[in-house]
Amino acid sequence: PYDMLIIGGGPAGAAAAVYAARKGIRTGVAAERFGGQVNDTLGIENYISVSVTDGPKFAAALEGHVKDYKVDIHNLQRAEKLIPAAQPGGYVEVELANGAKLKGKTVILSTGARWRNVNVPGEAEYKNKGVAYCPHCDGPLFKGKPVAVIGGGNSGVEAAIDLAGIVKHVTLIEFGAELRADAVLVNKARSLPNVTIITNAQTTEFTGTNGKLDGLNYTDRVSGEAKRVEVDGCFVQIGLVPNTEWLRGTLELSKHGEIIVDAKGATSIPGVFAAGDVTTVPFKQIIIAAGDGAKAALGAFDYLMRS
Ligand code: FAD
């Protein structure tokens, strides 16, 4: 049994593990894939104090830092069930896919999130080669170039406004007849001279030359015509899905499925804390997830001292 059991080994989970271990308490981490989303990232240029690194290097550094301390790492293990403590101060249990059960006086959930894909030909092929998901991360790579944004909800329209200040031109593509973002954002996007909005457009394929994205094809859902936009980059903004399917019905989630946390990372279950992209904490970034993991570990440690 652990004093602090961390589920998820991305930036949030790794930071929580380092903070917990430095308190001299029994710490364990179970993760499906240590490193998390950063494994899929090409360049990282916005982690303060590290000018440039790449995803696999950053993931290895996370694991290396955790291994500097006495932390049990259960890698390649998927958690499937959370069982709250039977009585206050008791052990919270986490059941793994392999049938094993891990116990913690406190548990930190940091299972992250995943970007929803368009699921059309070329998306996987040109991922990180033009097809991108995070405007804060990859926007500057397309400075002065034409890009597209897929998705006319708040995140898509925000991305279009944000990118318009960096890139040459933004084509915002929405499947439905109308943009679904807040009116203030829609008005702002419409006022920008280098943003074009296309509605009723179903993306059908990403295309490229020499291994790099060169555009996307779509069907005009009103006329049925096949059309095309030539771009160097395309930001897919059709949703970020928190990895909380396994927690449904056990603790309080937002309407988007994110774990609701308070200022110290506490969830609706005593002794269970959460951190990073899986929570309601806004802005999904490495530095934010890492800070959030540290905060949740300190929150959980505070709980341990009092129970
Ligand atoms: P994650 O990194 O998602 O880690 C979640 C962890 O939980 C993983 O170890 C995963 O295997 C594990 N897990 C999930 N479900 C289970 C389960 N049921 N049981 C056990 N373990 C589980 N941010 C930046 O700041 N800069 C960038 O340049 C940048 N580029 C990005 C590029 C791409 C392509 C992507 C996808 C994201 C990028 N991000 C970037 C966002 C950043 O990666 C995330 O905000 C950050 O990784 C979130 O950290 P996290 O620890 O909360 O979750």
JSON list of N, CA, C and O in Angstrom, two decimals, residues 246-282:
[
{"chain": "A", "resi": 246, "resn": "TRP", "atom": "N", "xyz": [-13.34, 5.53, -17.34]},
{"chain": "A", "resi": 246, "resn": "TRP", "atom": "CA", "xyz": [-13.28, 4.52, -16.27]},
{"chain": "A", "resi": 246, "resn": "TRP", "atom": "C", "xyz": [-13.74, 5.07, -14.91]},
{"chain": "A", "resi": 246, "resn": "TRP", "atom": "O", "xyz": [-13.90, 4.30, -13.98]},
{"chain": "A", "resi": 247, "resn": "LEU", "atom": "N", "xyz": [-13.95, 6.38, -14.84]},
{"chain": "A", "resi": 247, "resn": "LEU", "atom": "CA", "xyz": [-14.31, 6.99, -13.55]},
{"chain": "A", "resi": 247, "resn": "LEU", "atom": "C", "xyz": [-15.78, 7.38, -13.48]},
{"chain": "A", "resi": 247, "resn": "LEU", "atom": "O", "xyz": [-16.27, 7.83, -12.45]},
{"chain": "A", "resi": 248, "resn": "ARG", "atom": "N", "xyz": [-16.49, 7.21, -14.61]},
{"chain": "A", "resi": 248, "resn": "ARG", "atom": "CA", "xyz": [-17.89, 7.64, -14.66]},
{"chain": "A", "resi": 248, "resn": "ARG", "atom": "C", "xyz": [-18.70, 6.98, -13.56]},
{"chain": "A", "resi": 248, "resn": "ARG", "atom": "O", "xyz": [-18.59, 5.78, -13.34]},
{"chain": "A", "resi": 249, "resn": "GLY", "atom": "N", "xyz": [-19.46, 7.80, -12.84]},
{"chain": "A", "resi": 249, "resn": "GLY", "atom": "CA", "xyz": [-20.31, 7.24, -11.79]},
{"chain": "A", "resi": 249, "resn": "GLY", "atom": "C", "xyz": [-19.60, 7.14, -10.44]},
{"chain": "A", "resi": 249, "resn": "GLY", "atom": "O", "xyz": [-20.24, 6.86, -9.43]},
{"chain": "A", "resi": 250, "resn": "THR", "atom": "N", "xyz": [-18.26, 7.35, -10.40]},
{"chain": "A", "resi": 250, "resn": "THR", "atom": "CA", "xyz": [-17.59, 7.27, -9.10]},
{"chain": "A", "resi": 250, "resn": "THR", "atom": "C", "xyz": [-17.33, 8.63, -8.49]},
{"chain": "A", "resi": 250, "resn": "THR", "atom": "O", "xyz": [-17.42, 8.80, -7.29]},
{"chain": "A", "resi": 251, "resn": "LEU", "atom": "N", "xyz": [-16.95, 9.61, -9.32]},
{"chain": "A", "resi": 251, "resn": "LEU", "atom": "CA", "xyz": [-16.70, 10.93, -8.75]},
{"chain": "A", "resi": 251, "resn": "LEU", "atom": "C", "xyz": [-17.25, 12.00, -9.68]},
{"chain": "A", "resi": 251, "resn": "LEU", "atom": "O", "xyz": [-17.62, 11.72, -10.82]},
{"chain": "A", "resi": 252, "resn": "GLU", "atom": "N", "xyz": [-17.30, 13.23, -9.15]},
{"chain": "A", "resi": 252, "resn": "GLU", "atom": "CA", "xyz": [-17.98, 14.29, -9.88]},
{"chain": "A", "resi": 252, "resn": "GLU", "atom": "C", "xyz": [-17.18, 14.73, -11.10]},
{"chain": "A", "resi": 252, "resn": "GLU", "atom": "O", "xyz": [-16.02, 15.11, -11.00]},
{"chain": "A", "resi": 253, "resn": "LEU", "atom": "N", "xyz": [-17.85, 14.69, -12.26]},
{"chain": "A", "resi": 253, "resn": "LEU", "atom": "CA", "xyz": [-17.24, 15.12, -13.52]},
{"chain": "A", "resi": 253, "resn": "LEU", "atom": "C", "xyz": [-18.04, 16.31, -14.06]},
{"chain": "A", "resi": 253, "resn": "LEU", "atom": "O", "xyz": [-19.23, 16.45, -13.78]},
{"chain": "A", "resi": 254, "resn": "SER", "atom": "N", "xyz": [-17.37, 17.16, -14.86]},
{"chain": "A", "resi": 254, "resn": "SER", "atom": "CA", "xyz": [-18.08, 18.27, -15.50]},
{"chain": "A", "resi": 254, "resn": "SER", "atom": "C", "xyz": [-18.89, 17.72, -16.66]},
{"chain": "A", "resi": 254, "resn": "SER", "atom": "O", "xyz": [-18.76, 16.55, -17.01]},
{"chain": "A", "resi": 255, "resn": "LYS", "atom": "N", "xyz": [-19.66, 18.58, -17.32]},
{"chain": "A", "resi": 255, "resn": "LYS", "atom": "CA", "xyz": [-20.46, 18.08, -18.45]},
{"chain": "A", "resi": 255, "resn": "LYS", "atom": "C", "xyz": [-19.56, 17.65, -19.62]},
{"chain": "A", "resi": 255, "resn": "LYS", "atom": "O", "xyz": [-19.99, 16.92, -20.50]},
{"chain": "A", "resi": 256, "resn": "HIS", "atom": "N", "xyz": [-18.30, 18.10, -19.59]},
{"chain": "A", "resi": 256, "resn": "HIS", "atom": "CA", "xyz": [-17.36, 17.66, -20.63]},
{"chain": "A", "resi": 256, "resn": "HIS", "atom": "C", "xyz": [-16.58, 16.41, -20.20]},
{"chain": "A", "resi": 256, "resn": "HIS", "atom": "O", "xyz": [-15.66, 15.97, -20.90]},
{"chain": "A", "resi": 257, "resn": "GLY", "atom": "N", "xyz": [-16.91, 15.88, -19.02]},
{"chain": "A", "resi": 257, "resn": "GLY", "atom": "CA", "xyz": [-16.24, 14.66, -18.55]},
{"chain": "A", "resi": 257, "resn": "GLY", "atom": "C", "xyz": [-14.96, 14.93, -17.80]},
{"chain": "A", "resi": 257, "resn": "GLY", "atom": "O", "xyz": [-14.21, 13.99, -17.47]},
{"chain": "A", "resi": 258, "resn": "GLU", "atom": "N", "xyz": [-14.65, 16.20, -17.52]},
{"chain": "A", "resi": 258, "resn": "GLU", "atom": "CA", "xyz": [-13.42, 16.51, -16.77]},
{"chain": "A", "resi": 258, "resn": "GLU", "atom": "C", "xyz": [-13.67, 16.32, -15.27]},
{"chain": "A", "resi": 258, "resn": "GLU", "atom": "O", "xyz": [-14.77, 16.61, -14.78]},
{"chain": "A", "resi": 259, "resn": "ILE", "atom": "N", "xyz": [-12.63, 15.93, -14.53]},
{"chain": "A", "resi": 259, "resn": "ILE", "atom": "CA", "xyz": [-12.76, 15.77, -13.09]},
{"chain": "A", "resi": 259, "resn": "ILE", "atom": "C", "xyz": [-12.82, 17.16, -12.45]},
{"chain": "A", "resi": 259, "resn": "ILE", "atom": "O", "xyz": [-11.94, 18.00, -12.70]},
{"chain": "A", "resi": 260, "resn": "ILE", "atom": "N", "xyz": [-13.85, 17.38, -11.65]},
{"chain": "A", "resi": 260, "resn": "ILE", "atom": "CA", "xyz": [-14.00, 18.68, -10.98]},
{"chain": "A", "resi": 260, "resn": "ILE", "atom": "C", "xyz": [-13.08, 18.70, -9.77]},
{"chain": "A", "resi": 260, "resn": "ILE", "atom": "O", "xyz": [-13.13, 17.81, -8.93]},
{"chain": "A", "resi": 261, "resn": "VAL", "atom": "N", "xyz": [-12.21, 19.72, -9.72]},
{"chain": "A", "resi": 261, "resn": "VAL", "atom": "CA", "xyz": [-11.26, 19.84, -8.60]},
{"chain": "A", "resi": 261, "resn": "VAL", "atom": "C", "xyz": [-11.38, 21.21, -7.95]},
{"chain": "A", "resi": 261, "resn": "VAL", "atom": "O", "xyz": [-11.81, 22.17, -8.59]},
{"chain": "A", "resi": 262, "resn": "ASP", "atom": "N", "xyz": [-10.95, 21.27, -6.67]},
{"chain": "A", "resi": 262, "resn": "ASP", "atom": "CA", "xyz": [-10.90, 22.58, -6.02]},
{"chain": "A", "resi": 262, "resn": "ASP", "atom": "C", "xyz": [-9.49, 23.16, -6.14]},
{"chain": "A", "resi": 262, "resn": "ASP", "atom": "O", "xyz": [-8.65, 22.61, -6.86]},
{"chain": "A", "resi": 263, "resn": "ALA", "atom": "N", "xyz": [-9.23, 24.25, -5.45]},
{"chain": "A", "resi": 263, "resn": "ALA", "atom": "CA", "xyz": [-7.96, 24.95, -5.61]},
{"chain": "A", "resi": 263, "resn": "ALA", "atom": "C", "xyz": [-6.75, 24.11, -5.19]},
{"chain": "A", "resi": 263, "resn": "ALA", "atom": "O", "xyz": [-5.63, 24.39, -5.59]},
{"chain": "A", "resi": 264, "resn": "LYS", "atom": "N", "xyz": [-6.98, 23.07, -4.36]},
{"chain": "A", "resi": 264, "resn": "LYS", "atom": "CA", "xyz": [-5.87, 22.20, -3.96]},
{"chain": "A", "resi": 264, "resn": "LYS", "atom": "C", "xyz": [-5.88, 20.87, -4.71]},
{"chain": "A", "resi": 264, "resn": "LYS", "atom": "O", "xyz": [-5.20, 19.92, -4.32]},
{"chain": "A", "resi": 265, "resn": "GLY", "atom": "N", "xyz": [-6.71, 20.76, -5.74]},
{"chain": "A", "resi": 265, "resn": "GLY", "atom": "CA", "xyz": [-6.75, 19.54, -6.53]},
{"chain": "A", "resi": 265, "resn": "GLY", "atom": "C", "xyz": [-7.64, 18.45, -5.96]},
{"chain": "A", "resi": 265, "resn": "GLY", "atom": "O", "xyz": [-7.64, 17.32, -6.46]},
{"chain": "A", "resi": 266, "resn": "ALA", "atom": "N", "xyz": [-8.39, 18.76, -4.88]},
{"chain": "A", "resi": 266, "resn": "ALA", "atom": "CA", "xyz": [-9.25, 17.74, -4.28]},
{"chain": "A", "resi": 266, "resn": "ALA", "atom": "C", "xyz": [-10.47, 17.48, -5.16]},
{"chain": "A", "resi": 266, "resn": "ALA", "atom": "O", "xyz": [-11.04, 18.40, -5.75]},
{"chain": "A", "resi": 267, "resn": "THR", "atom": "N", "xyz": [-10.88, 16.21, -5.26]},
{"chain": "A", "resi": 267, "resn": "THR", "atom": "CA", "xyz": [-12.07, 15.84, -6.03]},
{"chain": "A", "resi": 267, "resn": "THR", "atom": "C", "xyz": [-13.24, 15.66, -5.05]},
{"chain": "A", "resi": 267, "resn": "THR", "atom": "O", "xyz": [-13.10, 15.96, -3.86]},
{"chain": "A", "resi": 268, "resn": "SER", "atom": "N", "xyz": [-14.34, 15.12, -5.54]},
{"chain": "A", "resi": 268, "resn": "SER", "atom": "CA", "xyz": [-15.51, 14.93, -4.67]},
{"chain": "A", "resi": 268, "resn": "SER", "atom": "C", "xyz": [-15.34, 13.74, -3.73]},
{"chain": "A", "resi": 268, "resn": "SER", "atom": "O", "xyz": [-16.16, 13.54, -2.84]},
{"chain": "A", "resi": 269, "resn": "ILE", "atom": "N", "xyz": [-14.27, 12.93, -3.90]},
{"chain": "A", "resi": 269, "resn": "ILE", "atom": "CA", "xyz": [-14.05, 11.78, -3.01]},
{"chain": "A", "resi": 269, "resn": "ILE", "atom": "C", "xyz": [-12.91, 12.10, -2.05]},
{"chain": "A", "resi": 269, "resn": "ILE", "atom": "O", "xyz": [-11.82, 12.49, -2.49]},
{"chain": "A", "resi": 270, "resn": "PRO", "atom": "N", "xyz": [-13.12, 11.94, -0.73]},
{"chain": "A", "resi": 270, "resn": "PRO", "atom": "CA", "xyz": [-12.07, 12.23, 0.23]},
{"chain": "A", "resi": 270, "resn": "PRO", "atom": "C", "xyz": [-10.80, 11.42, -0.06]},
{"chain": "A", "resi": 270, "resn": "PRO", "atom": "O", "xyz": [-10.88, 10.22, -0.34]},
{"chain": "A", "resi": 271, "resn": "GLY", "atom": "N", "xyz": [-9.65, 12.11, -0.06]},
{"chain": "A", "resi": 271, "resn": "GLY", "atom": "CA", "xyz": [-8.38, 11.43, -0.30]},
{"chain": "A", "resi": 271, "resn": "GLY", "atom": "C", "xyz": [-8.03, 11.28, -1.77]},
{"chain": "A", "resi": 271, "resn": "GLY", "atom": "O", "xyz": [-6.93, 10.86, -2.11]},
{"chain": "A", "resi": 272, "resn": "VAL", "atom": "N", "xyz": [-8.98, 11.59, -2.66]},
{"chain": "A", "resi": 272, "resn": "VAL", "atom": "CA", "xyz": [-8.70, 11.46, -4.10]},
{"chain": "A", "resi": 272, "resn": "VAL", "atom": "C", "xyz": [-8.53, 12.86, -4.70]},
{"chain": "A", "resi": 272, "resn": "VAL", "atom": "O", "xyz": [-9.41, 13.71, -4.57]},
{"chain": "A", "resi": 273, "resn": "PHE", "atom": "N", "xyz": [-7.38, 13.07, -5.30]},
{"chain": "A", "resi": 273, "resn": "PHE", "atom": "CA", "xyz": [-7.04, 14.35, -5.90]},
{"chain": "A", "resi": 273, "resn": "PHE", "atom": "C", "xyz": [-6.84, 14.15, -7.40]},
{"chain": "A", "resi": 273, "resn": "PHE", "atom": "O", "xyz": [-6.71, 13.01, -7.86]},
{"chain": "A", "resi": 274, "resn": "ALA", "atom": "N", "xyz": [-6.84, 15.24, -8.15]},
{"chain": "A", "resi": 274, "resn": "ALA", "atom": "CA", "xyz": [-6.61, 15.09, -9.59]},
{"chain": "A", "resi": 274, "resn": "ALA", "atom": "C", "xyz": [-5.84, 16.29, -10.11]},
{"chain": "A", "resi": 274, "resn": "ALA", "atom": "O", "xyz": [-5.86, 17.37, -9.51]},
{"chain": "A", "resi": 275, "resn": "ALA", "atom": "N", "xyz": [-5.13, 16.07, -11.23]},
{"chain": "A", "resi": 275, "resn": "ALA", "atom": "CA", "xyz": [-4.27, 17.13, -11.77]},
{"chain": "A", "resi": 275, "resn": "ALA", "atom": "C", "xyz": [-4.11, 16.99, -13.27]},
{"chain": "A", "resi": 275, "resn": "ALA", "atom": "O", "xyz": [-4.17, 15.90, -13.83]},
{"chain": "A", "resi": 276, "resn": "GLY", "atom": "N", "xyz": [-3.90, 18.12, -13.93]},
{"chain": "A", "resi": 276, "resn": "GLY", "atom": "CA", "xyz": [-3.55, 18.13, -15.35]},
{"chain": "A", "resi": 276, "resn": "GLY", "atom": "C", "xyz": [-4.74, 18.16, -16.29]},
{"chain": "A", "resi": 276, "resn": "GLY", "atom": "O", "xyz": [-5.85, 18.55, -15.91]},
{"chain": "A", "resi": 277, "resn": "ASP", "atom": "N", "xyz": [-4.50, 17.71, -17.51]},
{"chain": "A", "resi": 277, "resn": "ASP", "atom": "CA", "xyz": [-5.49, 17.78, -18.59]},
{"chain": "A", "resi": 277, "resn": "ASP", "atom": "C", "xyz": [-6.80, 17.06, -18.27]},
{"chain": "A", "resi": 277, "resn": "ASP", "atom": "O", "xyz": [-7.83, 17.34, -18.89]},
{"chain": "A", "resi": 278, "resn": "VAL", "atom": "N", "xyz": [-6.77, 16.12, -17.34]},
{"chain": "A", "resi": 278, "resn": "VAL", "atom": "CA", "xyz": [-7.97, 15.34, -17.03]},
{"chain": "A", "resi": 278, "resn": "VAL", "atom": "C", "xyz": [-8.97, 16.14, -16.18]},
{"chain": "A", "resi": 278, "resn": "VAL", "atom": "O", "xyz": [-10.11, 15.74, -16.01]},
{"chain": "A", "resi": 279, "resn": "THR", "atom": "N", "xyz": [-8.54, 17.29, -15.67]},
{"chain": "A", "resi": 279, "resn": "THR", "atom": "CA", "xyz": [-9.37, 18.07, -14.75]},
{"chain": "A", "resi": 279, "resn": "THR", "atom": "C", "xyz": [-10.01, 19.29, -15.43]},
{"chain": "A", "resi": 279, "resn": "THR", "atom": "O", "xyz": [-9.73, 19.59, -16.59]},
{"chain": "A", "resi": 280, "resn": "THR", "atom": "N", "xyz": [-10.80, 20.00, -14.63]},
{"chain": "A", "resi": 280, "resn": "THR", "atom": "CA", "xyz": [-11.44, 21.22, -15.11]},
{"chain": "A", "resi": 280, "resn": "THR", "atom": "C", "xyz": [-10.46, 22.40, -15.19]},
{"chain": "A", "resi": 280, "resn": "THR", "atom": "O", "xyz": [-10.85, 23.48, -15.63]},
{"chain": "A", "resi": 281, "resn": "VAL", "atom": "N", "xyz": [-9.23, 22.22, -14.75]},
{"chain": "A", "resi": 281, "resn": "VAL", "atom": "CA", "xyz": [-8.25, 23.31, -14.81]},
{"chain": "A", "resi": 281, "resn": "VAL", "atom": "C", "xyz": [-8.09, 23.76, -16.27]},
{"chain": "A", "resi": 281, "resn": "VAL", "atom": "O", "xyz": [-7.83, 22.94, -17.15]},
{"chain": "A", "resi": 282, "resn": "PRO", "atom": "N", "xyz": [-8.27, 25.06, -16.53]},
{"chain": "A", "resi": 282, "resn": "PRO", "atom": "CA", "xyz": [-8.25, 25.50, -17.93]},
{"chain": "A", "resi": 282, "resn": "PRO", "atom": "C", "xyz": [-6.84, 25.55, -18.52]},
{"chain": "A", "resi": 282, "resn": "PRO", "atom": "O", "xyz": [-5.86, 25.62, -17.78]}
]
